[in-house]
mmCIF file of C-alpha atoms in Angstrom:
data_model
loop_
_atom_site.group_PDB
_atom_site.id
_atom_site.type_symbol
_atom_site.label_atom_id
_atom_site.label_comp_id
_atom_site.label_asym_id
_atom_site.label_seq_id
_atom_site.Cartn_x
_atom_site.Cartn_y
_atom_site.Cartn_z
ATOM 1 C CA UNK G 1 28.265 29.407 -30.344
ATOM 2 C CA UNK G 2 27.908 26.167 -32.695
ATOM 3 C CA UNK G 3 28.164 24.029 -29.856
ATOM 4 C CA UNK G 4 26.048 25.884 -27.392
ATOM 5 C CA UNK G 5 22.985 25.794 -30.363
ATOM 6 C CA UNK G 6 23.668 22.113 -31.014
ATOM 7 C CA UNK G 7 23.498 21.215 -27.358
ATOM 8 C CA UNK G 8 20.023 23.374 -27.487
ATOM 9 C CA UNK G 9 19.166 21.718 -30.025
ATOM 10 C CA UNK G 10 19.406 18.168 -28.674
ATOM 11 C CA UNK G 11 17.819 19.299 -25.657
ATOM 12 C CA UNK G 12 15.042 20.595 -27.753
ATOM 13 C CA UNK G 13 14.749 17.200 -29.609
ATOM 14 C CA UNK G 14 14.971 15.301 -26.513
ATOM 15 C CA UNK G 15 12.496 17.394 -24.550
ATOM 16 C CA UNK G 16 10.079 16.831 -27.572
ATOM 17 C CA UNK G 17 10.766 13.221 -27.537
ATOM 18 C CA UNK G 18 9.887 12.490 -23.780
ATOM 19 C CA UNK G 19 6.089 15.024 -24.472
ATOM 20 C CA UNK G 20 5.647 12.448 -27.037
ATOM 21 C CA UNK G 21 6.408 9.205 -25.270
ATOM 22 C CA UNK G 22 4.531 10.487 -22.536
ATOM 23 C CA UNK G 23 1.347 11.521 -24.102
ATOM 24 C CA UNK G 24 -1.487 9.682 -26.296
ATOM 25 C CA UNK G 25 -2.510 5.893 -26.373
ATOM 26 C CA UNK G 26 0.703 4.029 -26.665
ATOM 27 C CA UNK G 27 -1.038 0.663 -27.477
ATOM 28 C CA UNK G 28 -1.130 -2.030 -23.958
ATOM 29 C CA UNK G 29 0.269 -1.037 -20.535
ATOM 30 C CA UNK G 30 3.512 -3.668 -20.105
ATOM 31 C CA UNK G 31 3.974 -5.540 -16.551
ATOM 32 C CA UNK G 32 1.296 -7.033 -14.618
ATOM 33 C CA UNK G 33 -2.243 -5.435 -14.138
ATOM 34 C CA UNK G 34 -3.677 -5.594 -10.671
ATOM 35 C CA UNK G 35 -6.328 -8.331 -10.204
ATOM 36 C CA UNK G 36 -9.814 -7.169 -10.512
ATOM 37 C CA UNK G 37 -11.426 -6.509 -7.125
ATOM 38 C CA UNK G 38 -13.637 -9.622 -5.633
ATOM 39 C CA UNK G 39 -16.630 -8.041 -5.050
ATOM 40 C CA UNK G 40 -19.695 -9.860 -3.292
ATOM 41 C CA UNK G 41 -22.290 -8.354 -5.313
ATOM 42 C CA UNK G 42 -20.846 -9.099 -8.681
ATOM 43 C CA UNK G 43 -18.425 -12.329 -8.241
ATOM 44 C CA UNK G 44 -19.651 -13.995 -4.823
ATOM 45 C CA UNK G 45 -23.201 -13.781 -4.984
ATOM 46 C CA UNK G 46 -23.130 -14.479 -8.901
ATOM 47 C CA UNK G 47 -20.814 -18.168 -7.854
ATOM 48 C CA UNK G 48 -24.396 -18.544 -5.418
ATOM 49 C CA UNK G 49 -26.765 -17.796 -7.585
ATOM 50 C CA UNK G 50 -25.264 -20.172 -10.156
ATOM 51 C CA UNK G 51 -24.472 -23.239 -7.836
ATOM 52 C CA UNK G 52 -25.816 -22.825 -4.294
ATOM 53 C CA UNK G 53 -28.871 -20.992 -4.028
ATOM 54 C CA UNK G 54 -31.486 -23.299 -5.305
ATOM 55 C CA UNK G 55 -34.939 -24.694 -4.105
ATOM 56 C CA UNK G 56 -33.570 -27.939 -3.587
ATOM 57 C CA UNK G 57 -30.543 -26.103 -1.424
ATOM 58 C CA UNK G 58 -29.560 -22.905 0.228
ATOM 59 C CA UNK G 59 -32.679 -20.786 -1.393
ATOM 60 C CA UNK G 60 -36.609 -20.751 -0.830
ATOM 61 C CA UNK G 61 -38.708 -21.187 2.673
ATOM 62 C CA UNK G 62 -36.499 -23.669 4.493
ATOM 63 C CA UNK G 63 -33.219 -23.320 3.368
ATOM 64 C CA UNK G 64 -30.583 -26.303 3.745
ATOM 65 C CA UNK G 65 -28.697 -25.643 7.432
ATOM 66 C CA UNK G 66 -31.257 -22.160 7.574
ATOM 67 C CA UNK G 67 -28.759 -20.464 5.418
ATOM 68 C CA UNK G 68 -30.324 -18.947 2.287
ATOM 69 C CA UNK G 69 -28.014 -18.042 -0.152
ATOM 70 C CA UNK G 70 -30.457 -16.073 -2.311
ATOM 71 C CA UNK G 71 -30.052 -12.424 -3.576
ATOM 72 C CA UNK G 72 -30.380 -9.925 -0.829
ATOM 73 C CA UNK G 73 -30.251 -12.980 1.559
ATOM 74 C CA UNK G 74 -26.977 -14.698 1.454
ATOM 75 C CA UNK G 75 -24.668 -11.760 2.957
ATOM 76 C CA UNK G 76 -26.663 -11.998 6.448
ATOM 77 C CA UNK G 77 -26.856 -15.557 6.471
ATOM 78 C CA UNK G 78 -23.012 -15.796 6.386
ATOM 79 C CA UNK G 79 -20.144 -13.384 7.423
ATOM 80 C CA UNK G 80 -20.113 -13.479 10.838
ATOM 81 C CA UNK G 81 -22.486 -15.878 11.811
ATOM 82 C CA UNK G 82 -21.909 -19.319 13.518
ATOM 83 C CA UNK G 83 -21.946 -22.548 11.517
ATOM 84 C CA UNK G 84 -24.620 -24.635 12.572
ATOM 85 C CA UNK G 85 -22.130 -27.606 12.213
ATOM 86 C CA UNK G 86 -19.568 -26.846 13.895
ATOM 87 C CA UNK G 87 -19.506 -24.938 17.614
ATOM 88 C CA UNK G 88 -16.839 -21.584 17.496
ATOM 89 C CA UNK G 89 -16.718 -21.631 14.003
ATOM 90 C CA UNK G 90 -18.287 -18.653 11.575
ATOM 91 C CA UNK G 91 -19.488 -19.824 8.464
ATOM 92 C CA UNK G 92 -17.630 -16.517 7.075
ATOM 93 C CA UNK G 93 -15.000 -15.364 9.675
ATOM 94 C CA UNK G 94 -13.760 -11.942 7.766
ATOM 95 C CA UNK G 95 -9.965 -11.929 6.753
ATOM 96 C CA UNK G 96 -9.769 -15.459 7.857
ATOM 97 C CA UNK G 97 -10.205 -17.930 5.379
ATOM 98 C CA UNK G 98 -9.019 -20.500 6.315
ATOM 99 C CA UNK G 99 -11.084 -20.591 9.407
ATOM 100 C CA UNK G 100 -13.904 -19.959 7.600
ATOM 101 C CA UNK G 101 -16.283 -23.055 7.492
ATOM 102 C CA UNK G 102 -17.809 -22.007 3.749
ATOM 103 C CA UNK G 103 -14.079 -22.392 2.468
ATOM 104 C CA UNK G 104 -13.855 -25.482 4.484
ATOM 105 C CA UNK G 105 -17.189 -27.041 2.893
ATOM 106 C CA UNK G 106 -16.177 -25.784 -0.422
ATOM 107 C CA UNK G 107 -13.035 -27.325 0.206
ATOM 108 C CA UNK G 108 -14.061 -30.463 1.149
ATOM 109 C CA UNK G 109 -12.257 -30.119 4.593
ATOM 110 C CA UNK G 110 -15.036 -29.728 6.983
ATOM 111 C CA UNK G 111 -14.907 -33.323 8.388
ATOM 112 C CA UNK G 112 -11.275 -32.575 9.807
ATOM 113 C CA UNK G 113 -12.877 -30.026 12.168
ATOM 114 C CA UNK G 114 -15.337 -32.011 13.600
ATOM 115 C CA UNK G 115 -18.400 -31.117 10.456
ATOM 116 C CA UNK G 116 -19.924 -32.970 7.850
ATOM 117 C CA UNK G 117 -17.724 -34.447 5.120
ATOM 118 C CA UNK G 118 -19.729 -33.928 2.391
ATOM 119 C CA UNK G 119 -17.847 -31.424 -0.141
ATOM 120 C CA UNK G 120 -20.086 -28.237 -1.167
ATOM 121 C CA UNK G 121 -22.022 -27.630 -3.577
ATOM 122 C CA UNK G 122 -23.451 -31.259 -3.729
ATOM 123 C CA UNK G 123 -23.812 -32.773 -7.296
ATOM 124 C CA UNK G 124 -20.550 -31.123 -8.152
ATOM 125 C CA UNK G 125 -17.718 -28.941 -6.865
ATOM 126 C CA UNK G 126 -16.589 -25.554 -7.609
ATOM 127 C CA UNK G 127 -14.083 -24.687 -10.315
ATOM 128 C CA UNK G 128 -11.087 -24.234 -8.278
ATOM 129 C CA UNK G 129 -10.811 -20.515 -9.875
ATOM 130 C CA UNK G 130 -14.547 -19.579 -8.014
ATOM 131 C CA UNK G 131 -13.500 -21.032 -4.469
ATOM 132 C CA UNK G 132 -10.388 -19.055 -5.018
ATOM 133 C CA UNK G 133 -12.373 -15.818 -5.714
ATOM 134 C CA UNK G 134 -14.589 -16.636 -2.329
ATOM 135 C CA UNK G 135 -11.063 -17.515 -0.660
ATOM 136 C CA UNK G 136 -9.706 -13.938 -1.903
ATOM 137 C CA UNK G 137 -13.113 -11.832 -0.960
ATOM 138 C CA UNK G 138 -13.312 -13.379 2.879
ATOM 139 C CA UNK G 139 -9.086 -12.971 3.106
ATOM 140 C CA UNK G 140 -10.021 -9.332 1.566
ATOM 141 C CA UNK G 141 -12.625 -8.516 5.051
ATOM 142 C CA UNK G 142 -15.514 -10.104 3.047
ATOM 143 C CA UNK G 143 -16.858 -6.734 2.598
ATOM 144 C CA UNK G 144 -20.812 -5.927 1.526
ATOM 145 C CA UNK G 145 -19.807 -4.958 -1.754
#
């Protein structure tokens, strides 16, 4: 009987122990966290509004290569429709980055399809961490989001 209540005992204990291990904030998760979605609305279009979509640019009545980058105006004016540089190429080809001539321009790869050399934006180039985000949103369907 001793030995049957001690091993009831331990279960007990160790049945108790696992509730509390289990429950309440046990301080920061351990292992890698997923990466934050890429969203359009609130990483894409906020890397456009910051560096692209100017007056001088891709914003306002006649937008560089007709592709206003604005608020409310850059989605249309890129995923799935043709670059006006280079024939059978989409200036956002969905899931396909690296056919995608923004990445290309951003990149500073467009001359090696046949487009214009210059690297994107002009007076300075992305942080390698934005063009990256783009890179992940387009390879992600380059949803509306």
């Amino acid at each position: 009987m001793t030995r049957d209540l001690s091993l009831a005992i331990c279960l007990i204990a160790m049945a108790l122990g696992a509730i509390a291990c289990s429950s309440g904030d046990n301080g920061p998760p351990t292992g890698p966290q997923p990466p934050a979605a890429i969203t359009f609305s609130g990483v894409v279009q906020t890397i456009f509004n910051q560096s692209c979509a100017t007056s001088q640019c891709h914003a306002g009545a006649s937008p560089q290569e007709n592709m206003n980058l604005s608020q409310g105006q850059a989605y249309a004016n890129i995923v799935n429709v043709p670059s006006q540089q280079v024939a059978g190429l989409l200036r956002v080809d969905p899931e396909r980055p690296d056919s995608s001539y923004l990445i290309l321009k951003l990149e500073g790869n467009a001359g090696a399809v046949g487009g214009m050399a210059t690297q994107m934006p002009l007076g300075g180039a992305l942080a390698q961490a934005q063009i990256d985000s783009i890179r992940s949103w387009i390879t992600n369907g380059a949803p509306n989001n």
